[in-house]
Coordinates of C-alpha atoms in Angstrom, one line a residue:
L1 CA -86.6 -56.6 36.2
G2 CA -89.6 -58.9 35.7
L3 CA -87.5 -61.2 33.4
R4 CA -84.7 -61.4 36.0
V5 CA -87.2 -62.3 38.8
A6 CA -88.8 -65.0 36.6
A7 CA -85.4 -66.5 35.8
S8 CA -84.4 -66.4 39.5
R9 CA -87.6 -68.2 40.4
R10 CA -86.9 -70.9 37.7
E11 CA -83.4 -71.3 39.0
A12 CA -84.7 -71.7 42.6
R13 CA -87.3 -74.3 41.6
S14 CA -84.6 -76.1 39.6
E15 CA -82.3 -76.1 42.6
R16 CA -85.0 -77.3 44.9
S17 CA -85.8 -80.1 42.5
L18 CA -82.2 -81.1 42.2
R19 CA -81.8 -81.2 46.0
C20 CA -84.9 -83.4 46.4
H21 CA -83.7 -85.7 43.6
A22 CA -80.2 -85.9 45.1
T23 CA -81.5 -87.1 48.4
S24 CA -84.0 -89.6 47.0
P25 CA -83.1 -93.2 47.9
K26 CA -82.9 -94.2 44.2
F27 CA -80.4 -91.4 43.5
V28 CA -78.3 -92.3 46.6
M29 CA -78.2 -95.9 45.6
A30 CA -77.3 -95.1 42.0
S31 CA -74.7 -92.7 43.2
R32 CA -73.1 -95.3 45.5
A33 CA -73.2 -97.9 42.7
S34 CA -71.5 -95.4 40.4
L35 CA -68.9 -94.6 43.0
L36 CA -68.2 -98.3 43.5
L37 CA -67.7 -98.7 39.8
L38 CA -65.4 -95.7 39.8
L39 CA -63.5 -97.2 42.7
L40 CA -63.1 -100.5 40.9
S41 CA -61.8 -98.6 37.8
A42 CA -59.4 -96.6 39.9
S43 CA -58.1 -99.7 41.7
S44 CA -57.7 -101.5 38.4
A45 CA -55.8 -98.4 37.0
A46 CA -53.6 -98.4 40.0
T47 CA -52.9 -102.1 39.6
L48 CA -51.9 -101.5 36.0
G49 CA -49.7 -98.6 37.0
V50 CA -51.8 -95.9 35.5
A51 CA -52.1 -94.1 38.8
S52 CA -49.0 -94.7 40.9
G53 CA -50.1 -95.6 44.5
G54 CA -49.6 -92.0 45.7
V55 CA -51.6 -89.0 46.3
A56 CA -54.5 -89.6 43.9
R57 CA -55.2 -93.1 45.2
D58 CA -54.9 -91.9 48.9
A59 CA -57.3 -89.0 48.1
L60 CA -59.8 -91.4 46.6
F61 CA -59.7 -93.7 49.7
T62 CA -60.1 -90.6 51.9
E63 CA -63.1 -89.5 49.9
L64 CA -64.6 -93.0 50.0
D65 CA -64.3 -93.1 53.8
R66 CA -67.3 -90.7 53.8
L67 CA -69.4 -93.6 52.7
P68 CA -70.3 -96.1 55.5
V69 CA -69.9 -99.8 55.4
F70 CA -70.7 -102.2 58.2
V71 CA -68.6 -104.9 59.8
L72 CA -69.4 -107.4 62.5
A73 CA -67.2 -106.6 65.5
N74 CA -66.6 -108.1 68.9
A75 CA -66.9 -106.3 72.2
G76 CA -63.4 -104.9 71.7
R77 CA -64.5 -103.4 68.4
Q78 CA -62.3 -105.8 66.4
P79 CA -63.8 -107.1 63.2
L80 CA -65.0 -110.7 63.2
Q81 CA -62.4 -112.6 61.2
Y82 CA -63.1 -115.5 58.8
T83 CA -60.4 -117.7 57.3
R84 CA -60.3 -118.3 53.5
D85 CA -57.4 -120.2 51.9
G86 CA -55.3 -119.5 55.1
V87 CA -55.9 -115.8 55.0
D88 CA -57.9 -114.0 57.8
L89 CA -60.4 -111.6 56.4
A90 CA -63.3 -109.4 57.5
L91 CA -66.6 -109.0 55.6
F92 CA -67.8 -105.4 55.1
Y93 CA -71.4 -104.9 54.2
E94 CA -72.6 -102.0 52.0
D95 CA -76.3 -102.5 53.0
P96 CA -77.0 -102.2 56.8
R97 CA -80.0 -104.7 56.4
D98 CA -77.6 -107.3 55.1
A99 CA -75.2 -106.6 57.9
E100 CA -78.0 -106.9 60.5
A101 CA -79.0 -110.3 59.0
A102 CA -75.4 -111.5 59.2
L103 CA -75.2 -110.3 62.8
V104 CA -78.2 -112.3 63.8
E105 CA -76.6 -115.5 62.3
A106 CA -73.2 -114.7 63.8
V107 CA -74.7 -114.1 67.3
D108 CA -76.3 -117.5 67.1
S109 CA -73.1 -119.1 66.1
Y110 CA -70.7 -117.2 68.4
P111 CA -72.8 -116.1 71.4
T112 CA -69.9 -115.4 73.7
L113 CA -68.1 -112.8 71.5
G114 CA -70.5 -109.9 72.2
L115 CA -70.9 -109.2 68.5
R116 CA -72.4 -105.9 67.2
L117 CA -72.4 -103.9 64.0
Q118 CA -69.5 -101.4 63.6
P119 CA -69.8 -98.7 61.0
T120 CA -66.6 -97.8 59.2
G121 CA -65.5 -96.0 56.0
L122 CA -65.5 -97.7 52.6
G123 CA -62.0 -96.4 51.9
G124 CA -60.5 -98.3 54.8
A125 CA -62.4 -101.4 53.9
L126 CA -61.2 -101.2 50.4
R127 CA -57.6 -100.7 51.5
L128 CA -57.8 -104.0 53.5
A129 CA -59.4 -105.7 50.5
L130 CA -56.6 -104.6 48.2
D131 CA -53.9 -105.4 50.8
G132 CA -53.6 -109.1 50.4
G133 CA -57.3 -109.8 50.2
R134 CA -57.8 -109.3 54.0
A135 CA -61.4 -108.1 53.5
V136 CA -64.4 -108.8 51.3
L137 CA -66.8 -106.0 50.3
V138 CA -70.4 -107.3 50.2
P139 CA -72.5 -105.1 47.9
G140 CA -76.2 -104.6 48.6
G141 CA -78.8 -106.2 46.4
A142 CA -80.1 -102.9 45.1
N143 CA -76.6 -101.8 44.0
L144 CA -76.0 -105.2 42.3
A145 CA -79.3 -104.7 40.4
A146 CA -78.3 -101.2 39.4
A147 CA -74.9 -102.3 38.3
K148 CA -76.4 -105.1 36.2
A149 CA -78.7 -102.5 34.5
L150 CA -75.7 -100.4 33.4
P151 CA -74.5 -100.7 29.8
P152 CA -71.2 -102.6 29.4
I153 CA -68.1 -100.4 29.5
L154 CA -65.9 -102.5 27.3
A155 CA -67.1 -104.0 24.0
S156 CA -67.0 -107.7 24.0
G157 CA -65.5 -109.9 21.3

Protein backbone atom coordinates (compact mmCIF):
# COMPACT_ATOMS: atom_id res chain seq x y z
CA LEU A 1 0.00 0.00 0.00
CA GLY A 2 2.82 2.43 0.87
CA LEU A 3 4.47 1.88 -2.54
CA ARG A 4 1.18 2.48 -4.34
CA VAL A 5 0.58 5.77 -2.45
CA ALA A 6 4.12 6.97 -3.23
CA ALA A 7 3.68 6.14 -6.92
CA SER A 8 0.32 7.91 -6.92
CA ARG A 9 1.87 11.04 -5.37
CA ARG A 10 4.68 10.98 -7.94
CA GLU A 11 2.12 10.74 -10.76
CA ALA A 12 0.11 13.62 -9.29
CA ARG A 13 3.25 15.80 -9.01
CA SER A 14 4.22 14.88 -12.55
CA GLU A 15 0.73 15.73 -13.81
CA ARG A 16 0.74 19.10 -11.98
CA SER A 17 4.16 19.87 -13.43
CA LEU A 18 2.94 18.99 -16.92
CA ARG A 19 -0.14 21.20 -16.53
CA CYS A 20 1.99 24.14 -15.37
CA HIS A 21 4.45 23.58 -18.22
CA ALA A 22 1.66 23.26 -20.80
CA THR A 23 0.21 26.64 -19.84
CA SER A 24 3.50 28.52 -19.70
CA PRO A 25 3.89 31.22 -22.38
CA LYS A 26 7.00 29.56 -23.83
CA PHE A 27 5.20 26.23 -24.24
CA VAL A 28 2.13 27.87 -25.79
CA MET A 29 4.30 29.81 -28.27
CA ALA A 30 6.32 26.74 -29.15
CA SER A 31 3.12 24.74 -29.55
CA ARG A 32 1.63 27.33 -31.86
CA ALA A 33 4.85 27.46 -33.89
CA SER A 34 4.82 23.68 -34.14
CA LEU A 35 1.19 23.72 -35.16
CA LEU A 36 1.90 26.30 -37.85
CA LEU A 37 4.73 24.15 -39.18
CA LEU A 38 2.39 21.15 -39.16
CA LEU A 39 -0.17 23.23 -40.98
CA LEU A 40 2.31 24.26 -43.64
CA SER A 41 3.33 20.64 -44.09
CA ALA A 42 -0.30 19.56 -44.38
CA SER A 43 -1.12 22.27 -46.89
CA SER A 44 1.96 21.34 -48.92
CA ALA A 45 0.92 17.68 -48.79
CA ALA A 46 -2.56 18.63 -49.97
CA THR A 47 -1.09 20.69 -52.80
CA LEU A 48 1.00 17.71 -53.86
CA GLY A 49 -2.03 15.44 -53.74
CA VAL A 50 -0.90 13.42 -50.70
CA ALA A 51 -4.03 14.38 -48.76
CA SER A 52 -6.97 14.85 -51.11
CA GLY A 53 -8.82 18.03 -50.14
CA GLY A 54 -11.45 16.07 -48.22
CA VAL A 55 -12.15 15.13 -44.66
CA ALA A 56 -8.59 15.21 -43.28
CA ARG A 57 -7.93 18.72 -44.54
CA ASP A 58 -11.32 19.99 -43.36
CA ALA A 59 -10.75 18.42 -39.94
CA LEU A 60 -7.37 20.16 -39.74
CA PHE A 61 -8.93 23.54 -40.56
CA THR A 62 -11.67 22.94 -37.98
CA GLU A 63 -9.07 22.14 -35.33
CA LEU A 64 -7.03 25.21 -36.30
CA ASP A 65 -10.09 27.41 -35.83
CA ARG A 66 -9.55 26.89 -32.09
CA LEU A 67 -6.46 29.13 -32.38
CA PRO A 68 -7.23 32.84 -32.64
CA VAL A 69 -5.79 35.22 -35.17
CA PHE A 70 -6.70 38.89 -35.46
CA VAL A 71 -7.81 40.92 -38.45
CA LEU A 72 -8.55 44.63 -38.78
CA ALA A 73 -12.26 45.00 -39.46
CA ASN A 74 -14.59 47.91 -40.18
CA ALA A 75 -17.71 48.79 -38.20
CA GLY A 76 -19.63 46.14 -40.19
CA ARG A 77 -17.11 43.47 -39.08
CA GLN A 78 -15.75 43.13 -42.61
CA PRO A 79 -11.96 42.66 -42.87
CA LEU A 80 -9.96 45.63 -44.05
CA GLN A 81 -8.89 44.75 -47.61
CA TYR A 82 -5.57 45.57 -49.22
CA THR A 83 -4.86 45.11 -52.91
CA ARG A 84 -1.74 43.29 -54.09
CA ASP A 85 -1.24 42.46 -57.77
CA GLY A 86 -4.94 43.11 -58.41
CA VAL A 87 -6.07 40.68 -55.66
CA ASP A 88 -7.94 41.93 -52.59
CA LEU A 89 -6.59 40.38 -49.42
CA ALA A 90 -6.84 40.66 -45.66
CA LEU A 91 -3.98 40.50 -43.15
CA PHE A 92 -4.42 38.09 -40.24
CA TYR A 93 -2.09 38.64 -37.29
CA GLU A 94 -1.01 35.80 -35.01
CA ASP A 95 0.23 38.16 -32.27
CA PRO A 96 -2.42 40.50 -30.83
CA ARG A 97 0.25 43.12 -30.05
CA ASP A 98 1.23 43.25 -33.73
CA ALA A 99 -2.45 43.53 -34.65
CA GLU A 100 -2.92 46.40 -32.17
CA ALA A 101 0.06 48.25 -33.66
CA ALA A 102 -1.36 47.77 -37.16
CA LEU A 103 -4.74 49.00 -35.91
CA VAL A 104 -3.23 52.25 -34.60
CA GLU A 105 -1.61 52.89 -38.00
CA ALA A 106 -4.76 51.99 -39.92
CA VAL A 107 -7.00 54.21 -37.77
CA ASP A 108 -4.66 57.14 -38.52
CA SER A 109 -4.83 56.36 -42.26
CA TYR A 110 -8.57 55.52 -42.45
CA PRO A 111 -10.28 57.35 -39.56
CA THR A 112 -13.81 57.13 -41.03
CA LEU A 113 -13.97 53.32 -41.29
CA GLY A 114 -14.55 52.63 -37.58
CA LEU A 115 -11.76 50.05 -37.53
CA ARG A 116 -11.31 47.57 -34.69
CA LEU A 117 -9.66 44.22 -34.05
CA GLN A 118 -11.75 41.19 -34.89
CA PRO A 119 -10.64 37.79 -33.55
CA THR A 120 -11.24 34.84 -35.85
CA GLY A 121 -10.02 31.27 -36.25
CA LEU A 122 -6.71 30.36 -37.84
CA GLY A 123 -8.37 27.67 -39.99
CA GLY A 124 -10.66 30.18 -41.71
CA ALA A 125 -7.77 32.57 -42.29
CA LEU A 126 -5.69 29.79 -43.76
CA ARG A 127 -8.52 28.76 -46.08
CA LEU A 128 -8.62 32.31 -47.44
CA ALA A 129 -4.83 32.32 -47.84
CA LEU A 130 -4.92 29.06 -49.78
CA ASP A 131 -7.95 30.13 -51.81
CA GLY A 132 -6.35 32.35 -54.41
CA GLY A 133 -4.11 34.17 -51.94
CA ARG A 134 -6.94 36.27 -50.54
CA ALA A 135 -5.27 36.50 -47.13
CA VAL A 136 -1.81 36.83 -45.65
CA LEU A 137 -0.95 35.28 -42.28
CA VAL A 138 1.44 37.49 -40.30
CA PRO A 139 3.34 35.41 -37.73
CA GLY A 140 4.39 36.89 -34.40
CA GLY A 141 8.03 37.70 -33.76
CA ALA A 142 8.39 35.08 -31.01
CA ASN A 143 7.11 32.34 -33.29
CA LEU A 144 9.44 33.41 -36.09
CA ALA A 145 12.37 33.18 -33.68
CA ALA A 146 11.20 29.77 -32.45
CA ALA A 147 10.83 28.53 -36.03
CA LYS A 148 14.33 29.76 -36.92
CA ALA A 149 15.74 27.85 -33.94
CA LEU A 150 14.28 24.54 -35.15
CA PRO A 151 16.62 22.17 -36.99
CA PRO A 152 16.01 21.92 -40.74
CA ILE A 153 13.51 19.27 -41.79
CA LEU A 154 15.00 18.59 -45.19
CA ALA A 155 18.69 18.02 -45.81
CA SER A 156 20.17 20.63 -48.09
CA GLY A 157 22.35 19.92 -51.07
